Amino acid sequence: MRIAVTGASGFVGGAIATALADRGDEVVGFGRTPRRWTHPRGRYRVWDITAGQMVSDQDFDAVVHAAALVDPGASREESMRVNQFGTRNVVRSFVGSRVVHLSSTAVYDLMVPSVDLPESTPPARRFLSGYSASKLAAERELAGADAVLLRPHLIYGPGSPLIGVLSRGARAARGARLPLPGGGRVRHRLTSIGNVVHAVERALRPETPRGTYNIGDATPVELGGVATELLSRRGLDVRVVDVDVDAAARAVGTLEFAARAARRRPLITRHTVKLIGLERTFDLSAARDRLGFHPTPTTLDGADDW
């Protein structure tokens, strides 16, 4: 297959582009930054999806759309510009190609726990961040297209920004304590980058039914246990400290409002507090039955080198 991958200069897009090229597909990776993704059997082109449509090199069997602004601290306008209007430019640039779109479980209502949610659950009508609102708007840009939408939660793996966030938080924690809403005891269905690649490969098959699919690791885990083990492997021994979710959200909300009033990007948001502090588990039945998605369990094998 001839496949375009947007966001190839980033963690998720780069991993997908490499995996597809490794299996023998003709891959062209697109990204904003010059010389970021390389592969002996792939090509890389600079394209900012917010700048308008791609005007050349449009003949692809499929496009994997992984480019996104994943930042709950960004303004709604900035998030919409990248995630909604950037997606619109992708759809218009590759007419006739199957689109595999990397969405997010953040399109569900983050104000309440997500407990084994199926894709039929109505999306949020209230948003804690421009990121959530823009990812839902991006999904709607794909209405009527030959598209497979994948909704992962907290993607991890080598080079994941999530690893960096946890490490910085641990280094900043006083007395080797890592405060986590809910004490990190709530269940989360994390998503390894390997399972993301597996889902994309299944979605690219022409016979795969278009539609929206939750994806994730085989079984949910407690976030605190995973975080402490991961940090320990990186030489950072911490003890999780329980923080009340609602109290943390109120305190962070005050700081977030002050930061935005001062035209600064908030360091932490209510989106993040609610995202990690409440249960986030999702039903994978549709992906298993219709995609043929067979995820592996959450694993930290090799995490010492992440």
PDB file of C-alpha atoms in Angstrom, residues 88-301:
ATOM      1  CA  ARG A  88     -10.349  19.376   7.387  1.00  0.00           C
ATOM      2  CA  ASN A  89      -7.253  20.116   5.284  1.00  0.00           C
ATOM      3  CA  VAL A  90      -6.161  16.480   5.513  1.00  0.00           C
ATOM      4  CA  VAL A  91      -9.570  15.197   4.369  1.00  0.00           C
ATOM      5  CA  ARG A  92      -9.640  17.629   1.448  1.00  0.00           C
ATOM      6  CA  SER A  93      -6.055  16.813   0.478  1.00  0.00           C
ATOM      7  CA  PHE A  94      -6.504  13.065   0.150  1.00  0.00           C
ATOM      8  CA  VAL A  95      -9.908  12.652  -1.488  1.00  0.00           C
ATOM      9  CA  GLY A  96     -10.606   9.004  -2.233  1.00  0.00           C
ATOM     10  CA  SER A  97      -8.111   7.656   0.283  1.00  0.00           C
ATOM     11  CA  ARG A  98      -9.129   5.735   3.380  1.00  0.00           C
ATOM     12  CA  VAL A  99      -8.446   7.856   6.467  1.00  0.00           C
ATOM     13  CA  VAL A 100      -7.349   6.263   9.730  1.00  0.00           C
ATOM     14  CA  HIS A 101      -7.755   9.033  12.277  1.00  0.00           C
ATOM     15  CA  LEU A 102      -6.106   9.026  15.706  1.00  0.00           C
ATOM     16  CA  SER A 103      -8.739  10.575  17.938  1.00  0.00           C
ATOM     17  CA  SER A 104      -8.939  10.362  21.740  1.00  0.00           C
ATOM     18  CA  THR A 105     -11.150   9.129  24.567  1.00  0.00           C
ATOM     19  CA  ALA A 106     -11.074  12.761  25.734  1.00  0.00           C
ATOM     20  CA  VAL A 107     -14.145  13.267  23.525  1.00  0.00           C
ATOM     21  CA  TYR A 108     -16.156  11.579  26.300  1.00  0.00           C
ATOM     22  CA  ASP A 109     -17.322  13.606  29.324  1.00  0.00           C
ATOM     23  CA  LEU A 110     -14.299  14.015  31.622  1.00  0.00           C
ATOM     24  CA  MET A 111     -16.403  15.430  34.448  1.00  0.00           C
ATOM     25  CA  VAL A 112     -17.597  11.930  35.346  1.00  0.00           C
ATOM     26  CA  PRO A 113     -15.874   8.534  35.498  1.00  0.00           C
ATOM     27  CA  SER A 114     -15.638   6.497  32.299  1.00  0.00           C
ATOM     28  CA  VAL A 115     -16.523   2.915  33.249  1.00  0.00           C
ATOM     29  CA  ASP A 116     -16.261   0.430  30.380  1.00  0.00           C
ATOM     30  CA  LEU A 117     -17.737   2.995  27.997  1.00  0.00           C
ATOM     31  CA  PRO A 118     -18.770   1.779  24.534  1.00  0.00           C
ATOM     32  CA  GLU A 119     -18.501   3.993  21.465  1.00  0.00           C
ATOM     33  CA  SER A 120     -22.276   4.480  21.533  1.00  0.00           C
ATOM     34  CA  THR A 121     -21.867   6.665  24.632  1.00  0.00           C
ATOM     35  CA  PRO A 122     -22.783  10.238  23.642  1.00  0.00           C
ATOM     36  CA  PRO A 123     -19.740  12.520  23.423  1.00  0.00           C
ATOM     37  CA  ALA A 124     -19.252  15.352  25.874  1.00  0.00           C
ATOM     38  CA  ARG A 125     -21.411  18.442  25.720  1.00  0.00           C
ATOM     39  CA  ARG A 126     -19.241  20.292  28.249  1.00  0.00           C
ATOM     40  CA  PHE A 127     -15.483  20.488  27.931  1.00  0.00           C
ATOM     41  CA  LEU A 128     -12.656  21.030  30.381  1.00  0.00           C
ATOM     42  CA  SER A 129     -10.228  21.977  27.620  1.00  0.00           C
ATOM     43  CA  GLY A 130     -10.008  23.158  24.064  1.00  0.00           C
ATOM     44  CA  TYR A 131      -8.225  19.891  23.340  1.00  0.00           C
ATOM     45  CA  SER A 132     -11.319  17.786  24.094  1.00  0.00           C
ATOM     46  CA  ALA A 133     -13.608  20.097  22.140  1.00  0.00           C
ATOM     47  CA  SER A 134     -11.267  20.172  19.158  1.00  0.00           C
ATOM     48  CA  LYS A 135     -10.819  16.386  19.006  1.00  0.00           C
ATOM     49  CA  LEU A 136     -14.595  15.950  18.856  1.00  0.00           C
ATOM     50  CA  ALA A 137     -14.801  18.651  16.173  1.00  0.00           C
ATOM     51  CA  ALA A 138     -12.065  16.821  14.243  1.00  0.00           C
ATOM     52  CA  GLU A 139     -14.082  13.601  14.328  1.00  0.00           C
ATOM     53  CA  ARG A 140     -17.049  15.435  12.835  1.00  0.00           C
ATOM     54  CA  GLU A 141     -14.886  16.629   9.937  1.00  0.00           C
ATOM     55  CA  LEU A 142     -14.714  12.962   8.884  1.00  0.00           C
ATOM     56  CA  ALA A 143     -18.471  12.444   8.665  1.00  0.00           C
ATOM     57  CA  GLY A 144     -19.348  10.607   5.464  1.00  0.00           C
ATOM     58  CA  ALA A 145     -15.731   9.785   4.597  1.00  0.00           C
ATOM     59  CA  ASP A 146     -14.192   6.336   4.233  1.00  0.00           C
ATOM     60  CA  ALA A 147     -12.711   6.710   7.699  1.00  0.00           C
ATOM     61  CA  VAL A 148     -11.792   4.606  10.704  1.00  0.00           C
ATOM     62  CA  LEU A 149     -11.568   6.615  13.923  1.00  0.00           C
ATOM     63  CA  LEU A 150      -9.465   5.209  16.755  1.00  0.00           C
ATOM     64  CA  ARG A 151      -9.872   6.443  20.331  1.00  0.00           C
ATOM     65  CA  PRO A 152      -6.868   5.566  22.546  1.00  0.00           C
ATOM     66  CA  HIS A 153      -6.285   6.658  26.156  1.00  0.00           C
ATOM     67  CA  LEU A 154      -2.906   7.740  27.596  1.00  0.00           C
ATOM     68  CA  ILE A 155      -0.506   6.371  24.989  1.00  0.00           C
ATOM     69  CA  TYR A 156       2.845   5.274  26.413  1.00  0.00           C
ATOM     70  CA  GLY A 157       6.069   3.801  25.111  1.00  0.00           C
ATOM     71  CA  PRO A 158       9.606   4.816  24.091  1.00  0.00           C
ATOM     72  CA  GLY A 159       9.696   8.573  23.565  1.00  0.00           C
ATOM     73  CA  SER A 160       6.199   9.190  24.913  1.00  0.00           C
ATOM     74  CA  PRO A 161       5.599  12.716  26.259  1.00  0.00           C
ATOM     75  CA  LEU A 162       3.663  11.044  29.094  1.00  0.00           C
ATOM     76  CA  ILE A 163       6.919   9.533  30.375  1.00  0.00           C
ATOM     77  CA  GLY A 164       8.561  12.950  30.439  1.00  0.00           C
ATOM     78  CA  VAL A 165       5.631  14.496  32.308  1.00  0.00           C
ATOM     79  CA  LEU A 166       5.756  11.808  35.009  1.00  0.00           C
ATOM     80  CA  SER A 167       9.522  12.104  35.337  1.00  0.00           C
ATOM     81  CA  ARG A 168       9.413  15.886  35.706  1.00  0.00           C
ATOM     82  CA  GLY A 169       6.615  15.554  38.247  1.00  0.00           C
ATOM     83  CA  ALA A 170       8.613  13.048  40.266  1.00  0.00           C
ATOM     84  CA  ARG A 171      11.746  15.208  40.251  1.00  0.00           C
ATOM     85  CA  ALA A 172       9.718  18.183  41.411  1.00  0.00           C
ATOM     86  CA  ALA A 173       7.985  16.208  44.172  1.00  0.00           C
ATOM     87  CA  ARG A 174       9.220  17.012  47.641  1.00  0.00           C
ATOM     88  CA  GLY A 175      10.367  14.188  49.865  1.00  0.00           C
ATOM     89  CA  ALA A 176      10.034  11.641  47.036  1.00  0.00           C
ATOM     90  CA  ARG A 177       6.249  11.989  47.114  1.00  0.00           C
ATOM     91  CA  LEU A 178       4.210  12.054  43.937  1.00  0.00           C
ATOM     92  CA  PRO A 179       0.750  13.569  44.428  1.00  0.00           C
ATOM     93  CA  LEU A 180      -1.894  11.910  42.261  1.00  0.00           C
ATOM     94  CA  PRO A 181      -5.639  12.611  42.310  1.00  0.00           C
ATOM     95  CA  GLY A 182      -7.386   9.637  43.829  1.00  0.00           C
ATOM     96  CA  GLY A 183      -4.030   8.316  44.988  1.00  0.00           C
ATOM     97  CA  GLY A 184      -3.584   6.689  41.607  1.00  0.00           C
ATOM     98  CA  ARG A 185      -5.868   3.857  42.716  1.00  0.00           C
ATOM     99  CA  VAL A 186      -8.485   4.311  39.987  1.00  0.00           C
ATOM    100  CA  ARG A 187      -8.478   1.995  36.985  1.00  0.00           C
ATOM    101  CA  HIS A 188      -7.251   3.141  33.594  1.00  0.00           C
ATOM    102  CA  ARG A 189      -7.089   1.332  30.293  1.00  0.00           C
ATOM    103  CA  LEU A 190      -3.757   2.645  29.062  1.00  0.00           C
ATOM    104  CA  THR A 191      -2.644   2.237  25.459  1.00  0.00           C
ATOM    105  CA  SER A 192       0.839   1.076  24.493  1.00  0.00           C
ATOM    106  CA  ILE A 193       2.258   2.442  21.272  1.00  0.00           C
ATOM    107  CA  GLY A 194       2.469  -1.166  20.090  1.00  0.00           C
ATOM    108  CA  ASN A 195      -1.281  -1.562  20.461  1.00  0.00           C
ATOM    109  CA  VAL A 196      -1.827   1.727  18.615  1.00  0.00           C
ATOM    110  CA  VAL A 197       0.252   0.428  15.700  1.00  0.00           C
ATOM    111  CA  HIS A 198      -1.635  -2.877  15.757  1.00  0.00           C
ATOM    112  CA  ALA A 199      -5.001  -1.062  15.604  1.00  0.00           C
ATOM    113  CA  VAL A 200      -3.814   1.142  12.738  1.00  0.00           C
ATOM    114  CA  GLU A 201      -2.638  -1.868  10.754  1.00  0.00           C
ATOM    115  CA  ARG A 202      -6.031  -3.526  11.184  1.00  0.00           C
ATOM    116  CA  ALA A 203      -7.866  -0.315  10.284  1.00  0.00           C
ATOM    117  CA  LEU A 204      -5.912   0.034   7.032  1.00  0.00           C
ATOM    118  CA  ARG A 205      -7.327  -3.190   5.602  1.00  0.00           C
ATOM    119  CA  PRO A 206      -9.847  -2.353   2.849  1.00  0.00           C
ATOM    120  CA  GLU A 207     -12.315  -4.881   4.297  1.00  0.00           C
ATOM    121  CA  THR A 208     -12.323  -3.250   7.757  1.00  0.00           C
ATOM    122  CA  PRO A 209     -15.685  -1.531   8.368  1.00  0.00           C
ATOM    123  CA  ARG A 210     -15.409   2.197   8.742  1.00  0.00           C
ATOM    124  CA  GLY A 211     -16.547   3.616  12.049  1.00  0.00           C
ATOM    125  CA  THR A 212     -15.310   4.602  15.502  1.00  0.00           C
ATOM    126  CA  TYR A 213     -13.431   2.254  17.812  1.00  0.00           C
ATOM    127  CA  ASN A 214     -12.088   2.476  21.344  1.00  0.00           C
ATOM    128  CA  ILE A 215      -8.608   0.956  21.546  1.00  0.00           C
ATOM    129  CA  GLY A 216      -6.341   0.230  24.493  1.00  0.00           C
ATOM    130  CA  ASP A 217      -4.373  -2.412  26.345  1.00  0.00           C
ATOM    131  CA  ALA A 218      -5.942  -5.792  27.048  1.00  0.00           C
ATOM    132  CA  THR A 219      -6.822  -5.094  30.693  1.00  0.00           C
ATOM    133  CA  PRO A 220      -7.164  -2.003  32.908  1.00  0.00           C
ATOM    134  CA  VAL A 221      -4.543  -1.210  35.558  1.00  0.00           C
ATOM    135  CA  GLU A 222      -4.202   1.132  38.519  1.00  0.00           C
ATOM    136  CA  LEU A 223      -2.372   4.234  37.333  1.00  0.00           C
ATOM    137  CA  GLY A 224      -0.401   4.749  40.552  1.00  0.00           C
ATOM    138  CA  GLY A 225       1.190   1.317  40.402  1.00  0.00           C
ATOM    139  CA  VAL A 226       2.275   1.767  36.806  1.00  0.00           C
ATOM    140  CA  ALA A 227       3.632   5.253  37.486  1.00  0.00           C
ATOM    141  CA  THR A 228       5.716   4.221  40.494  1.00  0.00           C
ATOM    142  CA  GLU A 229       7.149   1.179  38.717  1.00  0.00           C
ATOM    143  CA  LEU A 230       7.994   3.202  35.634  1.00  0.00           C
ATOM    144  CA  LEU A 231       9.705   5.926  37.656  1.00  0.00           C
ATOM    145  CA  SER A 232      11.583   3.353  39.717  1.00  0.00           C
ATOM    146  CA  ARG A 233      13.020   1.895  36.515  1.00  0.00           C
ATOM    147  CA  ARG A 234      14.233   5.380  35.672  1.00  0.00           C
ATOM    148  CA  GLY A 235      15.946   5.708  39.059  1.00  0.00           C
ATOM    149  CA  LEU A 236      13.241   7.826  40.646  1.00  0.00           C
ATOM    150  CA  ASP A 237      11.791   6.157  43.738  1.00  0.00           C
ATOM    151  CA  VAL A 238       8.587   7.900  44.766  1.00  0.00           C
ATOM    152  CA  ARG A 239       5.590   7.251  46.988  1.00  0.00           C
ATOM    153  CA  VAL A 240       2.168   8.194  45.669  1.00  0.00           C
ATOM    154  CA  VAL A 241       0.282  10.654  47.868  1.00  0.00           C
ATOM    155  CA  ASP A 242      -3.514  10.747  47.708  1.00  0.00           C
ATOM    156  CA  VAL A 243      -5.067  14.037  46.605  1.00  0.00           C
ATOM    157  CA  ASP A 244      -8.821  14.601  46.623  1.00  0.00           C
ATOM    158  CA  VAL A 245      -9.936  14.873  42.995  1.00  0.00           C
ATOM    159  CA  ASP A 246     -12.597  17.543  43.442  1.00  0.00           C
ATOM    160  CA  ALA A 247     -10.440  19.675  45.765  1.00  0.00           C
ATOM    161  CA  ALA A 248      -7.529  19.432  43.335  1.00  0.00           C
ATOM    162  CA  ALA A 249      -9.764  20.378  40.407  1.00  0.00           C
ATOM    163  CA  ARG A 250     -11.056  23.461  42.267  1.00  0.00           C
ATOM    164  CA  ALA A 251      -7.550  24.590  43.224  1.00  0.00           C
ATOM    165  CA  VAL A 252      -6.177  23.992  39.758  1.00  0.00           C
ATOM    166  CA  GLY A 253      -9.178  25.747  38.230  1.00  0.00           C
ATOM    167  CA  THR A 254      -8.294  28.926  40.135  1.00  0.00           C
ATOM    168  CA  LEU A 255      -4.694  28.760  38.940  1.00  0.00           C
ATOM    169  CA  GLU A 256      -5.817  27.989  35.393  1.00  0.00           C
ATOM    170  CA  PHE A 257      -8.164  30.978  35.315  1.00  0.00           C
ATOM    171  CA  ALA A 258      -5.408  33.282  36.626  1.00  0.00           C
ATOM    172  CA  ALA A 259      -2.928  32.015  34.052  1.00  0.00           C
ATOM    173  CA  ARG A 260      -5.328  32.538  31.151  1.00  0.00           C
ATOM    174  CA  ALA A 261      -6.235  36.013  32.431  1.00  0.00           C
ATOM    175  CA  ALA A 262      -2.517  36.830  32.353  1.00  0.00           C
ATOM    176  CA  ARG A 263      -2.256  35.322  28.843  1.00  0.00           C
ATOM    177  CA  ARG A 264      -0.041  32.518  30.092  1.00  0.00           C
ATOM    178  CA  ARG A 265      -0.402  28.818  29.420  1.00  0.00           C
ATOM    179  CA  PRO A 266      -1.396  27.013  32.660  1.00  0.00           C
ATOM    180  CA  LEU A 267       1.099  24.475  33.973  1.00  0.00           C
ATOM    181  CA  ILE A 268      -1.683  22.090  34.995  1.00  0.00           C
ATOM    182  CA  THR A 269      -5.352  21.997  34.104  1.00  0.00           C
ATOM    183  CA  ARG A 270      -8.650  20.652  35.398  1.00  0.00           C
ATOM    184  CA  HIS A 271      -8.661  18.474  32.291  1.00  0.00           C
ATOM    185  CA  THR A 272      -5.540  16.663  33.521  1.00  0.00           C
ATOM    186  CA  VAL A 273      -6.774  16.324  37.097  1.00  0.00           C
ATOM    187  CA  LYS A 274     -10.099  14.801  36.078  1.00  0.00           C
ATOM    188  CA  LEU A 275      -8.528  12.723  33.316  1.00  0.00           C
ATOM    189  CA  ILE A 276      -6.178  10.862  35.655  1.00  0.00           C
ATOM    190  CA  GLY A 277      -8.170  11.138  38.883  1.00  0.00           C
ATOM    191  CA  LEU A 278     -11.334   9.320  37.774  1.00  0.00           C
ATOM    192  CA  GLU A 279     -11.741   5.866  36.293  1.00  0.00           C
ATOM    193  CA  ARG A 280     -11.063   5.731  32.554  1.00  0.00           C
ATOM    194  CA  THR A 281     -11.915   2.320  31.170  1.00  0.00           C
ATOM    195  CA  PHE A 282     -13.419   1.682  27.759  1.00  0.00           C
ATOM    196  CA  ASP A 283     -15.196  -1.212  26.085  1.00  0.00           C
ATOM    197  CA  LEU A 284     -13.063  -2.745  23.320  1.00  0.00           C
ATOM    198  CA  SER A 285     -15.711  -5.157  22.011  1.00  0.00           C
ATOM    199  CA  ALA A 286     -16.208  -3.316  18.717  1.00  0.00           C
ATOM    200  CA  ALA A 287     -12.476  -3.174  18.004  1.00  0.00           C
ATOM    201  CA  ARG A 288     -12.058  -6.839  18.850  1.00  0.00           C
ATOM    202  CA  ASP A 289     -15.048  -7.967  16.782  1.00  0.00           C
ATOM    203  CA  ARG A 290     -14.887  -5.661  13.763  1.00  0.00           C
ATOM    204  CA  LEU A 291     -11.208  -4.666  13.558  1.00  0.00           C
ATOM    205  CA  GLY A 292      -9.797  -7.998  14.636  1.00  0.00           C
ATOM    206  CA  PHE A 293      -7.931  -6.048  17.327  1.00  0.00           C
ATOM    207  CA  HIS A 294      -6.099  -8.304  19.794  1.00  0.00           C
ATOM    208  CA  PRO A 295      -4.269  -6.034  22.248  1.00  0.00           C
ATOM    209  CA  THR A 296      -1.446  -7.043  24.553  1.00  0.00           C
ATOM    210  CA  PRO A 297      -1.593  -6.276  28.301  1.00  0.00           C
ATOM    211  CA  THR A 298      -0.016  -3.188  29.821  1.00  0.00           C
ATOM    212  CA  THR A 299       3.710  -3.800  30.077  1.00  0.00           C
ATOM    213  CA  LEU A 300       6.783  -1.855  31.086  1.00  0.00           C
ATOM    214  CA  ASP A 301       9.220  -4.220  29.422  1.00  0.00           C
TER     215      ASP A 301
END
